Coordinates of C-alpha atoms and ligand atoms in Angstrom, one line a residue:
X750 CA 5.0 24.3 27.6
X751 CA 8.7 24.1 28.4
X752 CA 9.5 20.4 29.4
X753 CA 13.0 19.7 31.1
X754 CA 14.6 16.6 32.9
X755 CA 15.6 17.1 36.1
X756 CA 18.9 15.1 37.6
X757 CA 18.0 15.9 41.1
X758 CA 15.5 14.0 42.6
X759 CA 11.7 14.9 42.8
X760 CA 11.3 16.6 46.4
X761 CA 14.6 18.1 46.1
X762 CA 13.0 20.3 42.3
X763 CA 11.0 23.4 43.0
X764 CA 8.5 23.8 41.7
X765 CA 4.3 24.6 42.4
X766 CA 2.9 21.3 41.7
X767 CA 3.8 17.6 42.0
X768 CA 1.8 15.0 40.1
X769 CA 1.5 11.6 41.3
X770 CA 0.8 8.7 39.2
X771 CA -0.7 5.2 41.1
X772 CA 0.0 2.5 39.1
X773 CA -1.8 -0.3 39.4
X774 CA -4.4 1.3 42.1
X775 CA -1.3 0.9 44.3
X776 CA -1.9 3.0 47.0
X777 CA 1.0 2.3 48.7
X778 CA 4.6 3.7 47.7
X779 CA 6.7 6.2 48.9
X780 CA 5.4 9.0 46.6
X781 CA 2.0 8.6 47.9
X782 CA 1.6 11.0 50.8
X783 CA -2.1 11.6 51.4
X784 CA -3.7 8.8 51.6
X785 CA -6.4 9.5 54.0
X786 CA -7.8 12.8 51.6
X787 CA -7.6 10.4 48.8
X788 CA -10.0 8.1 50.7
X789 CA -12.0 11.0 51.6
X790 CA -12.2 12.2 47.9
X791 CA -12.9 8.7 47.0
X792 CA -10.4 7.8 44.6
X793 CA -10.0 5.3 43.3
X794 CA -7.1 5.6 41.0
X795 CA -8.9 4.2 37.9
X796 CA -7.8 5.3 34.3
X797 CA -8.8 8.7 33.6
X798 CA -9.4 9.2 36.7
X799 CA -7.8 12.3 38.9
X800 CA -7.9 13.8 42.4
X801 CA -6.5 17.2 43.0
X802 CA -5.3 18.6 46.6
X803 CA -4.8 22.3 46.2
X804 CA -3.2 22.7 49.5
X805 CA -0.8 20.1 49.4
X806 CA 0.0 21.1 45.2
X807 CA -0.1 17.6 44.9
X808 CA -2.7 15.5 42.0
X809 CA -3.1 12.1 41.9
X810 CA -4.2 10.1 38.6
X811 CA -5.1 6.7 37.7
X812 CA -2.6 4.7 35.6
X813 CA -4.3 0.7 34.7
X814 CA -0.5 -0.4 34.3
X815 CA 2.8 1.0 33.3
X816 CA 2.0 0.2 29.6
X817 CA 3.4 3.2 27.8
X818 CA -0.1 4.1 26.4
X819 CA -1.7 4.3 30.2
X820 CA 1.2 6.5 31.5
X821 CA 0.3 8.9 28.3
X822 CA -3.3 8.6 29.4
X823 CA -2.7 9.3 32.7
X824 CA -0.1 12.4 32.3
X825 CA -2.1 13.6 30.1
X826 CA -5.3 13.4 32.5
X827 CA -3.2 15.1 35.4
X828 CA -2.3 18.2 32.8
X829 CA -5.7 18.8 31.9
X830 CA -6.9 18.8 35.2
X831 CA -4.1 21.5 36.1
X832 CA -5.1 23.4 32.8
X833 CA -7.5 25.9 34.8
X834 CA -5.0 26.2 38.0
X835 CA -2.5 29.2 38.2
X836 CA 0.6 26.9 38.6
X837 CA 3.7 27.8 36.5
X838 CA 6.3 24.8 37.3
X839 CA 4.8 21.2 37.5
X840 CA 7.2 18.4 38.4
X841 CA 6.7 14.5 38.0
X842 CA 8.8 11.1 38.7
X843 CA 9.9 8.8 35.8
X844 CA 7.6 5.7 35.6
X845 CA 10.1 3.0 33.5
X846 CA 8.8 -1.1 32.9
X847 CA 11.3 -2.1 30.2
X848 CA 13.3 0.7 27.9
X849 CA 13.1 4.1 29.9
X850 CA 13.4 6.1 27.0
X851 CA 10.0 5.1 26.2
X852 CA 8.6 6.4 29.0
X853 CA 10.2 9.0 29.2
X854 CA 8.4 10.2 25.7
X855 CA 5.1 8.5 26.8
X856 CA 5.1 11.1 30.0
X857 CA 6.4 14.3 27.0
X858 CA 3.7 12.9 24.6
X859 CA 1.0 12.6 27.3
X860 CA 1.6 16.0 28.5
X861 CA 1.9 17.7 25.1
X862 CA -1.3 16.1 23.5
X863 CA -3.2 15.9 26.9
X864 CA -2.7 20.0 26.8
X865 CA -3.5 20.8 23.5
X866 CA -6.2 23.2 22.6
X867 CA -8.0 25.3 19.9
X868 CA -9.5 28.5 20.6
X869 CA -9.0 30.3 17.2
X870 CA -12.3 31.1 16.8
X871 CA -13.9 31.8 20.0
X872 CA -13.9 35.6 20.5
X873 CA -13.3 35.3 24.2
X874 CA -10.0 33.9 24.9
X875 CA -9.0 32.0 27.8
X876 CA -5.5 33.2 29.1
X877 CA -2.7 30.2 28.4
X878 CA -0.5 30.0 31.1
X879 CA 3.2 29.1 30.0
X880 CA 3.9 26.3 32.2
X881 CA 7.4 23.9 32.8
X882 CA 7.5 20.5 33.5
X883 CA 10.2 19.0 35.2
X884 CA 10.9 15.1 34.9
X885 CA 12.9 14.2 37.7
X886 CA 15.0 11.1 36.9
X887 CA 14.6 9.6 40.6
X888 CA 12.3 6.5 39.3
X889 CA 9.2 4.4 40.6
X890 CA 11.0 1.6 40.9
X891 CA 14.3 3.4 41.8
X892 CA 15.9 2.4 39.1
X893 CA 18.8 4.4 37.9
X894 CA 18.1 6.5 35.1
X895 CA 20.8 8.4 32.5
X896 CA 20.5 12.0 31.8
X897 CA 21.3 11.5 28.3
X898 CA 19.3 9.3 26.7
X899 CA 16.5 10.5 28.7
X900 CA 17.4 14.0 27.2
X901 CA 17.2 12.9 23.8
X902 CA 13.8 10.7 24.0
X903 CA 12.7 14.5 25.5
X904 CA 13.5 15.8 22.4
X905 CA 12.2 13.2 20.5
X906 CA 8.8 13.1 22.4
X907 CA 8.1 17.1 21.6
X908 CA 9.1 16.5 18.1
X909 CA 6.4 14.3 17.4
X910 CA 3.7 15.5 19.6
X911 CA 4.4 19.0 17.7
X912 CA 4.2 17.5 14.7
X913 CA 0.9 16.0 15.4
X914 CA -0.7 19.3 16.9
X915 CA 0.4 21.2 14.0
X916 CA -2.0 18.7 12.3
X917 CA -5.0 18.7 14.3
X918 CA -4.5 23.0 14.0
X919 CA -4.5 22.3 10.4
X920 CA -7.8 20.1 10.2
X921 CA -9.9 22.3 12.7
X922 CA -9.5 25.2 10.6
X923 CA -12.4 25.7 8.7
X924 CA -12.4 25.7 5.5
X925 CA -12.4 29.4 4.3
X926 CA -9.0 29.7 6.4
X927 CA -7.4 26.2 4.4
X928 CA -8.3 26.6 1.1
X929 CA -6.6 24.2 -1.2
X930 CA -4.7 27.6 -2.1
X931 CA -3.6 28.9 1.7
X932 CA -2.9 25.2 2.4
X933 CA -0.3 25.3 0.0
X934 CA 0.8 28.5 1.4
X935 CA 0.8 26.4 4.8
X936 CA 3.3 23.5 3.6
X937 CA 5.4 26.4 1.8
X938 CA 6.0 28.0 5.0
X939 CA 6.7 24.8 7.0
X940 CA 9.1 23.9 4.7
X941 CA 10.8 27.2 4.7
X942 CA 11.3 26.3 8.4
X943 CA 13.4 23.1 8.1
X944 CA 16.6 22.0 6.8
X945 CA 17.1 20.2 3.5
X946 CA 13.3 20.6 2.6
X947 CA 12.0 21.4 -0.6
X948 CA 8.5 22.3 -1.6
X949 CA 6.7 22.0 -5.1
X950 CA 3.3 23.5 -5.8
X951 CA 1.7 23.1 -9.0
X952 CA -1.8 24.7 -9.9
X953 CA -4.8 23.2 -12.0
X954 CA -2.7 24.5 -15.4
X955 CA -0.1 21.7 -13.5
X956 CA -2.9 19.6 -13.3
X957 CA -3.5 19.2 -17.0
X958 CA 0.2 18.8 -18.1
X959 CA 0.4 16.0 -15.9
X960 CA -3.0 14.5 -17.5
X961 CA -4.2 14.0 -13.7
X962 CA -7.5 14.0 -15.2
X963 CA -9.4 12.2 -12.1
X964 CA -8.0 15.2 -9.6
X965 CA -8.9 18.2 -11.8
X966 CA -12.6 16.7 -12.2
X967 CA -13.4 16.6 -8.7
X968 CA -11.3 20.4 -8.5
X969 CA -13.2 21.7 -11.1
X970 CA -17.0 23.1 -9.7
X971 CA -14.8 25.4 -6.9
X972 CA -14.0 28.8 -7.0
X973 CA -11.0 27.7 -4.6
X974 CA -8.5 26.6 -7.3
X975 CA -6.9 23.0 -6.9
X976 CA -3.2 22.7 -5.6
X977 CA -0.7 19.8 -6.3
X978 CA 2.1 20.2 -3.2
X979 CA 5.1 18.2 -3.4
X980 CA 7.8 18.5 -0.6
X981 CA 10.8 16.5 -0.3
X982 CA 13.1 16.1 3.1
X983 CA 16.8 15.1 1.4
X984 CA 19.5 14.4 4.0
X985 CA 23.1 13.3 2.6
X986 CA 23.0 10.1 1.9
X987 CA 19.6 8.4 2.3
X988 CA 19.5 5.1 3.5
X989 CA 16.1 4.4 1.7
X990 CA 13.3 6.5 -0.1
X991 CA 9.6 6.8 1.8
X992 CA 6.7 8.7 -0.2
X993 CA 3.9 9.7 2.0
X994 CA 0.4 10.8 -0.1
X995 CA -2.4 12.7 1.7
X996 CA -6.4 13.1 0.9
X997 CA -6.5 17.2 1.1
X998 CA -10.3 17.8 0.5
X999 CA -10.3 20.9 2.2
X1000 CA -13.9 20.9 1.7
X1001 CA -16.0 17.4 0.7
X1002 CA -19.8 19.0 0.4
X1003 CA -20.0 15.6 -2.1
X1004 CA -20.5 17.2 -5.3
X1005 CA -23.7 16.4 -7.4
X1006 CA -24.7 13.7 -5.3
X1007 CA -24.5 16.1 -2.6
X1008 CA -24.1 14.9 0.7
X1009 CA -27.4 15.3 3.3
X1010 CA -26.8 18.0 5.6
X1011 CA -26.0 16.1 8.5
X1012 CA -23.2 14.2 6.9
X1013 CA -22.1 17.7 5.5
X1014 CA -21.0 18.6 8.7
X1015 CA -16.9 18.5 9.6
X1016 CA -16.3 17.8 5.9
X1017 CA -13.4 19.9 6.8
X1018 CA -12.2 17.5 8.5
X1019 CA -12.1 15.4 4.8
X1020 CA -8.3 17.4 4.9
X1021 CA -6.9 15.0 7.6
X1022 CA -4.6 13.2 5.1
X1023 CA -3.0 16.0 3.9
X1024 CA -2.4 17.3 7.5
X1025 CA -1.3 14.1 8.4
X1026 CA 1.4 14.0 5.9
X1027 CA 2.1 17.9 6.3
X1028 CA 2.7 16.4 10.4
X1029 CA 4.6 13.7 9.3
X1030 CA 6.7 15.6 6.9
X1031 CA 7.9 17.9 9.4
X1032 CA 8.6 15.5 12.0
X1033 CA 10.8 13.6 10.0
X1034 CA 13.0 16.7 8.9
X1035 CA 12.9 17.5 12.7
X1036 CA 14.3 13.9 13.8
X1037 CA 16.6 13.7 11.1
X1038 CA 15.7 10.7 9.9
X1039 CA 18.1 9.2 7.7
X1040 CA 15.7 8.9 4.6
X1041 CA 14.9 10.7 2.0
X1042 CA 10.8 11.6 2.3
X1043 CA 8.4 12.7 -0.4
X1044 CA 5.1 14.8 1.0
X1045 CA 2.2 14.7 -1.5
X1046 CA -0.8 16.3 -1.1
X1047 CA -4.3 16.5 -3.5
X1048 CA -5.7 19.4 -2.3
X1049 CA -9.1 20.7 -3.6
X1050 CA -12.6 21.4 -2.8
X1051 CA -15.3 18.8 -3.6
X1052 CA -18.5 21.0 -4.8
X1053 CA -21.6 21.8 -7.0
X1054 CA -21.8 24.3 -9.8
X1055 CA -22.5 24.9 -14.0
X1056 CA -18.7 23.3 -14.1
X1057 CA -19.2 20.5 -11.8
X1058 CA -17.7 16.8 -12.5
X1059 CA -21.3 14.5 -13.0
X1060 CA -22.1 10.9 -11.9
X1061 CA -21.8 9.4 -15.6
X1062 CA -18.9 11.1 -16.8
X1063 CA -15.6 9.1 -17.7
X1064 CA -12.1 10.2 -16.3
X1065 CA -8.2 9.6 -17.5
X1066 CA -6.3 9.6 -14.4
X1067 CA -2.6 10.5 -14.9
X1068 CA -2.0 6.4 -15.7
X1069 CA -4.3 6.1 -18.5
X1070 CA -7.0 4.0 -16.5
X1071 CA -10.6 5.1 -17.3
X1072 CA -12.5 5.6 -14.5
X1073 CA -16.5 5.8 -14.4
X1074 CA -17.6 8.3 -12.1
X1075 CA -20.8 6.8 -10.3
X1076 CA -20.9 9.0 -7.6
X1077 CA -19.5 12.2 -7.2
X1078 CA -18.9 12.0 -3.2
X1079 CA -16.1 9.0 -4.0
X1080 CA -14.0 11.8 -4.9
X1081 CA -10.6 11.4 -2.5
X1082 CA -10.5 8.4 -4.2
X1083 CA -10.3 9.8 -7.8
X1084 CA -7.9 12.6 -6.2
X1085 CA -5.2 10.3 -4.4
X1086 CA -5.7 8.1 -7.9
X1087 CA -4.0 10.8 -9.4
X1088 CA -1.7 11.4 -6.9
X1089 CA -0.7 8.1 -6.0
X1090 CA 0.4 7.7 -9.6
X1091 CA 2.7 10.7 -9.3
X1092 CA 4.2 9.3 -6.3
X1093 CA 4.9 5.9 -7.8
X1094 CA 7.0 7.7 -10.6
X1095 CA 9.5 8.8 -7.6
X1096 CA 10.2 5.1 -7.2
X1097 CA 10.3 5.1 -3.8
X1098 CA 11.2 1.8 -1.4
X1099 CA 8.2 2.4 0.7
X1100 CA 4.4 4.3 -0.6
X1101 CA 1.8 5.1 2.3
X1102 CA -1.3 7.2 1.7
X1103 CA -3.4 8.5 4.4
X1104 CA -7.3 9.6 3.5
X1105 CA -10.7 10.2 5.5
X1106 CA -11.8 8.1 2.3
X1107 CA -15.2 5.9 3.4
X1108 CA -17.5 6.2 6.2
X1109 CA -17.3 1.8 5.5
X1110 CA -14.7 2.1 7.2
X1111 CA -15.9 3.5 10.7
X1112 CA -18.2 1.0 10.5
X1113 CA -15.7 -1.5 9.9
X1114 CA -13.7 -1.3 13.1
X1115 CA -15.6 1.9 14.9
X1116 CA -14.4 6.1 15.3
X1117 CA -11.2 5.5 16.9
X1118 CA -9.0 3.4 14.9
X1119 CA -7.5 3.5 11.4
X1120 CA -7.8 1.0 8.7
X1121 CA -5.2 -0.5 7.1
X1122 CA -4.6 -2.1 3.8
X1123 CA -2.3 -3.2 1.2
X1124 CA -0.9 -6.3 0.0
X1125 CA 2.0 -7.4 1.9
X1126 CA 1.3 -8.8 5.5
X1127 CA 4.8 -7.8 6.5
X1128 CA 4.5 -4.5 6.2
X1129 CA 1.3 -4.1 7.2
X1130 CA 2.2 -5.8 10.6
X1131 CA 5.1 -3.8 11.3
X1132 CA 2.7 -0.8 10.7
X1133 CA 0.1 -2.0 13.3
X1134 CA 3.2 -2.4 15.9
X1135 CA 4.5 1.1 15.0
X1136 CA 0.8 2.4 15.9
X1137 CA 0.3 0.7 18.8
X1138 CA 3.6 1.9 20.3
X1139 CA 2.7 5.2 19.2
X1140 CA -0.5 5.0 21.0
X1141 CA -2.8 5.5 18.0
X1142 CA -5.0 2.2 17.5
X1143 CA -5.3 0.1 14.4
X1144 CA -6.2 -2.8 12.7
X1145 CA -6.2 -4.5 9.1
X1146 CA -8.5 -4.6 6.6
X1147 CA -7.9 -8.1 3.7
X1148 CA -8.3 -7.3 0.1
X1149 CA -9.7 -10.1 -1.9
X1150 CA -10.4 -10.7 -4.8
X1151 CA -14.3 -11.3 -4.9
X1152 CA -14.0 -7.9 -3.6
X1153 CA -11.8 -7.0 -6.4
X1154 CA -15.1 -7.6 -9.3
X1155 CA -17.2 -5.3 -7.1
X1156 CA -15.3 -2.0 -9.2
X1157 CA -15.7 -3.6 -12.5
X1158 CA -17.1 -1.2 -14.9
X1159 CA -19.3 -1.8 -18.5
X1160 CA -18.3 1.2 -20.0
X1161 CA -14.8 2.1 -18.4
X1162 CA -11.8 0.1 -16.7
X1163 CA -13.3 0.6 -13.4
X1164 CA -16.2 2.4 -11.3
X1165 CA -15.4 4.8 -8.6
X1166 CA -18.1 2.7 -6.2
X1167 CA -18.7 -0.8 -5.7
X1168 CA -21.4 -2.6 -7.2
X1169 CA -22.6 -3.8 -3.1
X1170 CA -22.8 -1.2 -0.2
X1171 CA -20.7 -3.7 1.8
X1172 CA -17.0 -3.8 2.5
X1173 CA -16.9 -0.3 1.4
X1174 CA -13.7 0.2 3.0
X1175 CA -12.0 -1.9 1.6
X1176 CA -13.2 -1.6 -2.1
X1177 CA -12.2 1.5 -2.0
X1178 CA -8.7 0.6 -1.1
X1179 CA -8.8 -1.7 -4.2
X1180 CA -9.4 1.3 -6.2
X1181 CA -6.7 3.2 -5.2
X1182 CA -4.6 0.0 -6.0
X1183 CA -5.0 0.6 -9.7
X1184 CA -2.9 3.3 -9.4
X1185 CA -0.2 1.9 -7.9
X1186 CA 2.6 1.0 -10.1
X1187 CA 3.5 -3.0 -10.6
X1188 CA 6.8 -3.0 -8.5
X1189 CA 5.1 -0.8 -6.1
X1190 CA 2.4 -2.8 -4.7
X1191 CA 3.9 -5.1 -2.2
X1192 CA 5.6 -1.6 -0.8
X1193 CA 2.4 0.3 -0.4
X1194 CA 0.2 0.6 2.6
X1195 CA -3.2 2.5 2.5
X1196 CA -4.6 4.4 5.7
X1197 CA -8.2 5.2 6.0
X1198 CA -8.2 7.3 8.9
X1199 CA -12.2 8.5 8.5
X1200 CA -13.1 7.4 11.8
X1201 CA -9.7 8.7 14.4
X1202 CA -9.1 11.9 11.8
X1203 CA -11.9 13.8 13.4
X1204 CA -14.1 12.6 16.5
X1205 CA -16.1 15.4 17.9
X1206 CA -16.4 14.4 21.5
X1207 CA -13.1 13.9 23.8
X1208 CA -11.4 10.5 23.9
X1209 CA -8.5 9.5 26.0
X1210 CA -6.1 11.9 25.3
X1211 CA -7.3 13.7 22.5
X1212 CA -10.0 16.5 22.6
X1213 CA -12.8 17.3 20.5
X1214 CA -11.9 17.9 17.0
X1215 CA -9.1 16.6 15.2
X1216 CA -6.4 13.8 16.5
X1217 CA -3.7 14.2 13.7
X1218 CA -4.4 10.6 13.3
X1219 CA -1.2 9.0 11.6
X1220 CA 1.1 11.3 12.5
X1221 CA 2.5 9.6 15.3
X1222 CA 2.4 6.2 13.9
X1223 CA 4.2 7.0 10.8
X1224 CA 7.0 9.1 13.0
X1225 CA 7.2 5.7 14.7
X1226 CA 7.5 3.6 12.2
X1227 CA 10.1 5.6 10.3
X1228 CA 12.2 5.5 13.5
X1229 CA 11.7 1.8 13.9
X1230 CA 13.2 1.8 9.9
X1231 CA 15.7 4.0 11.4
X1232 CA 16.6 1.3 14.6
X1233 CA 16.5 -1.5 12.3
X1234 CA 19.2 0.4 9.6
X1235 CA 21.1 1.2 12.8
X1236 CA 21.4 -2.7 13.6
X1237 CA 19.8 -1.1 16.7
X1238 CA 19.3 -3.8 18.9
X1239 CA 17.0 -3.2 21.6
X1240 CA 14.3 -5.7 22.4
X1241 CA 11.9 -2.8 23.8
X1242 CA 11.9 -1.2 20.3
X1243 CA 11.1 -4.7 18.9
Ligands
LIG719 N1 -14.9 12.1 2.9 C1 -15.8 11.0 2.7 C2 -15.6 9.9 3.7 C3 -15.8 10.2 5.2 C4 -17.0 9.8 5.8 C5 -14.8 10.8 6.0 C6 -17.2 10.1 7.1 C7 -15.0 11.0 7.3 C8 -16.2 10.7 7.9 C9 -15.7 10.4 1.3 O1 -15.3 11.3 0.3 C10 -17.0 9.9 1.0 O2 -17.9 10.6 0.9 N2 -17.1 8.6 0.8 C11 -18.3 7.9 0.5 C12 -18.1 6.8 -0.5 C13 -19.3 6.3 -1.1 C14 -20.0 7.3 -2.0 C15 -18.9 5.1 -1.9 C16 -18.9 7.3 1.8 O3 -18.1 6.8 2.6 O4 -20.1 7.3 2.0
LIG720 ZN1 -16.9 12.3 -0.5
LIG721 ZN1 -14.1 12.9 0.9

């Protein structure tokens, strides 16, 4: 989809179809034109909620408020509804409450992500039509609007929402088509495609000069060979160094304590860190971001066989810490262990990892939101404000430490489970904060993304499948690094 901003205003831009937002189930305003069919159809202008009037070209959709979030929601509703129509040109007003650039990207977000779809592997193709959306900058409120900056929070917007479908293409493959060998190939080729990347790929032999003894275990029972991938996004003169470390099970099946078959299913899915970080990666070489930014990505399958890691064995991850295996299906954990390790070594200012690591924690705060963790409050805040401005939802998880004793071990420095079933989540986050070095810690953040990464029913507006959960908020929180560098000093941004 071509997306433009148009200076003239909305009736004046020619094009097949118009799209209406009512805000507020405010039926009355000037762009409103048919309200008696929209009584007819019943409509009443709730979220998610469209009505479509072929002969006028015209669709209405619901938006609760003009929170950025609902106007995604609400473009995005609109699109998808148009998705099956022949139109070519789509045109749409500019809905501003505070900082117009916002909306400008929520309506470019909601139309890109609303739109996205993955037929790779259905046989019968539906036809894509190439469609152009024109933002008009004539305004709900009429307020005045400048060509300019709402040209560059256009750019902006597709950056990001391109970053984050290349993602969700990346976790709906299956895994015979993103082996840990061809997703290597995969972050070659994306950073072959930007300026000032570099990319590092180091195979199991890499593995064992390293002494990343936790990551080639869980590696080890798959004919699909392990890959380390390392790629860095250098600008001239960095203002500040961010590593970002993703879970790349391309396949999770559990291992010797082999997973039932209903949980089996979208273990694919167990990639979403990686493609999250791949997303992120790209997005930030795109937007320029004045930081230098490490990609590292564990990628391996998690299976059975003769050469398989077992629930007893002891592993040296990369740091020296022993770890008792207990449970072969805790294996992102023993992977980013290794990884997380390597990434402290870069000394970076700020270390976020991003894993589908425990189903604890989609039954901590439910399917659609992402865990957070770590040990400093600040950063974990600004985080959760990047996210919510992004539109992805999450919350915090505490550490503790009662929870802490639950990863003793008799025999080694720690278990790879807890002692209790409960607080899983976060347990597991503790783990991963063995690995972390000393001055690290109060710069590190943990993401367990099990629950948004992969949800396979539709949900605002994302479809069935992957989300590229953390893509968005981690573009957004780089560029809130960015404003606050800047002395940027807008309160909308705040
Ligand atoms: N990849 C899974 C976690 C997961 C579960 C992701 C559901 C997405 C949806 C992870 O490797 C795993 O199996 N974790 C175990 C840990 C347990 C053995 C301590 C789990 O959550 O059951
Ligand atoms: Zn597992
Ligand atoms: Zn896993």
């Amino acid at each position: 989809m071509k997306i433009n901003i148009a200076t003239e205003q909305i009736e004046k831009i020619e094009a097949d179809c118009e799209i209406i937002l009512v805000v507020d189930k405010q039926m009355k305003h000037k762009w409103i034109k048919d309200n008696a069919d929209l009584e007819t159809l019943n409509f009443k202008a709730e979220s998610e909620e469209s009505a479509f009037l072929p002969h006028q070209h015209r669709i209405y959709a619901g938006c609760a408020s003009l929170d950025r979030d609902e106007v995604r929601l609400a473009v995005a509703t609109a699109m998808k509804a148009l998705q099956k129509t022949a139109y070519k040109s789509i045109k749409i007003g500019s809905y501003v409450k505070t900082c117009p650039a916002i909306y400008t990207k929520a309506i470019v977000e909601g139309a890109l992500l609303g739109t996205y779809t993955f037929d790779k592997y259905k046989s019968q193709k539906e036809e894509k039509v190439e469609r152009e959306l024109y933002i008009s900058l004539e305004e709900y409120h009429d307020k005045e609007l400048k060509l300019e900056s709402a040209q560059k929070a256009l750019s902006e917007a597709i950056i990001i929402a391109n970053a984050t479908n290349m993602a969700k293409d990346i976790v709906n493959a299956v895994p015979d088509d993103m082996t840990p060998e061809k997703l290597a190939h995969k972050a070659q080729e994306i950073a072959d495609s930007l300026e000032n990347v570099s990319c590092f790929i180091g195979d199991e032999n890499f593995l064992k000069e390293q002494k990343m003894g936790a990551f080639e275990a869980v590696a080890r029972a798959s004919v699909h060979k392990p890959r380390f991938i390392h790629l860095t996004y250098k600008p001239q003169n960095p203002l500040a160094t961010f590593a970002f470390v993703g879970k790349g099970l391309t396949y999770d099946s559990g291992g010797l304590s082999l997973k039932p078959s209903e949980h089996m299913v979208s273990m694919k899915s167990d990639k979403s860190g990686a493609a999250a970080a791949l997303g992120i990666l790209k997005g930030a070489a795109e937007l320029k971001v004045p930081f230098e930014v490490h990609m590292i990505i564990g990628a391996c399958e998690n299976m059975i066989g003769g050469d398989a890691y077992k629930p007893d064995d002891i592993l040296v991850a990369k740091n020296g810490v022993t770890i008792e295996v207990r449970n072969t299906d805790a294996e992102g954990r023993l992977v980013l262990a290794d990884c997380l390790c390597y990434a402290s070594e870069l000394e970076p200012d700020y270390l976020v990892d991003m894993a589908t690591l425990t189903g604890a924690c989609v039954v901590a705060v439910g399917e659609y939101t992402t865990g957070i963790m770590g040990h400093n409050s600040t950063l974990k805040h600004g985080m959760i404000s990047a996210a919510s401005k992004s539109g992805e939802l999450a919350g915090t998880l505490q550490f503790n430490r009662y929870l802490k004793k639950l990863i003793k071990s008799d025999i080694a420095d720690i278990s790879n489970i807890a002692s209790s079933r409960y607080g899983g989540a976060i347990t597991a986050g503790l783990f991963l904060d063995n690995f972390v070095s000393e001055p690290l810690k109060e710069k590190w953040l943990h993401l367990d993304i099990a629950g948004p990464a992969f949800i396979e029913k539709d949900w605002g507006y994302n479809q069935s499948g992957a989300s590229g959960a953390g893509v968005r908020m981690c573009l957004y929180w780089l560029k809130e690094h960015e404003y606050k560098n800047s002395n940027y000093h807008d309160n909308e941004e705040k």
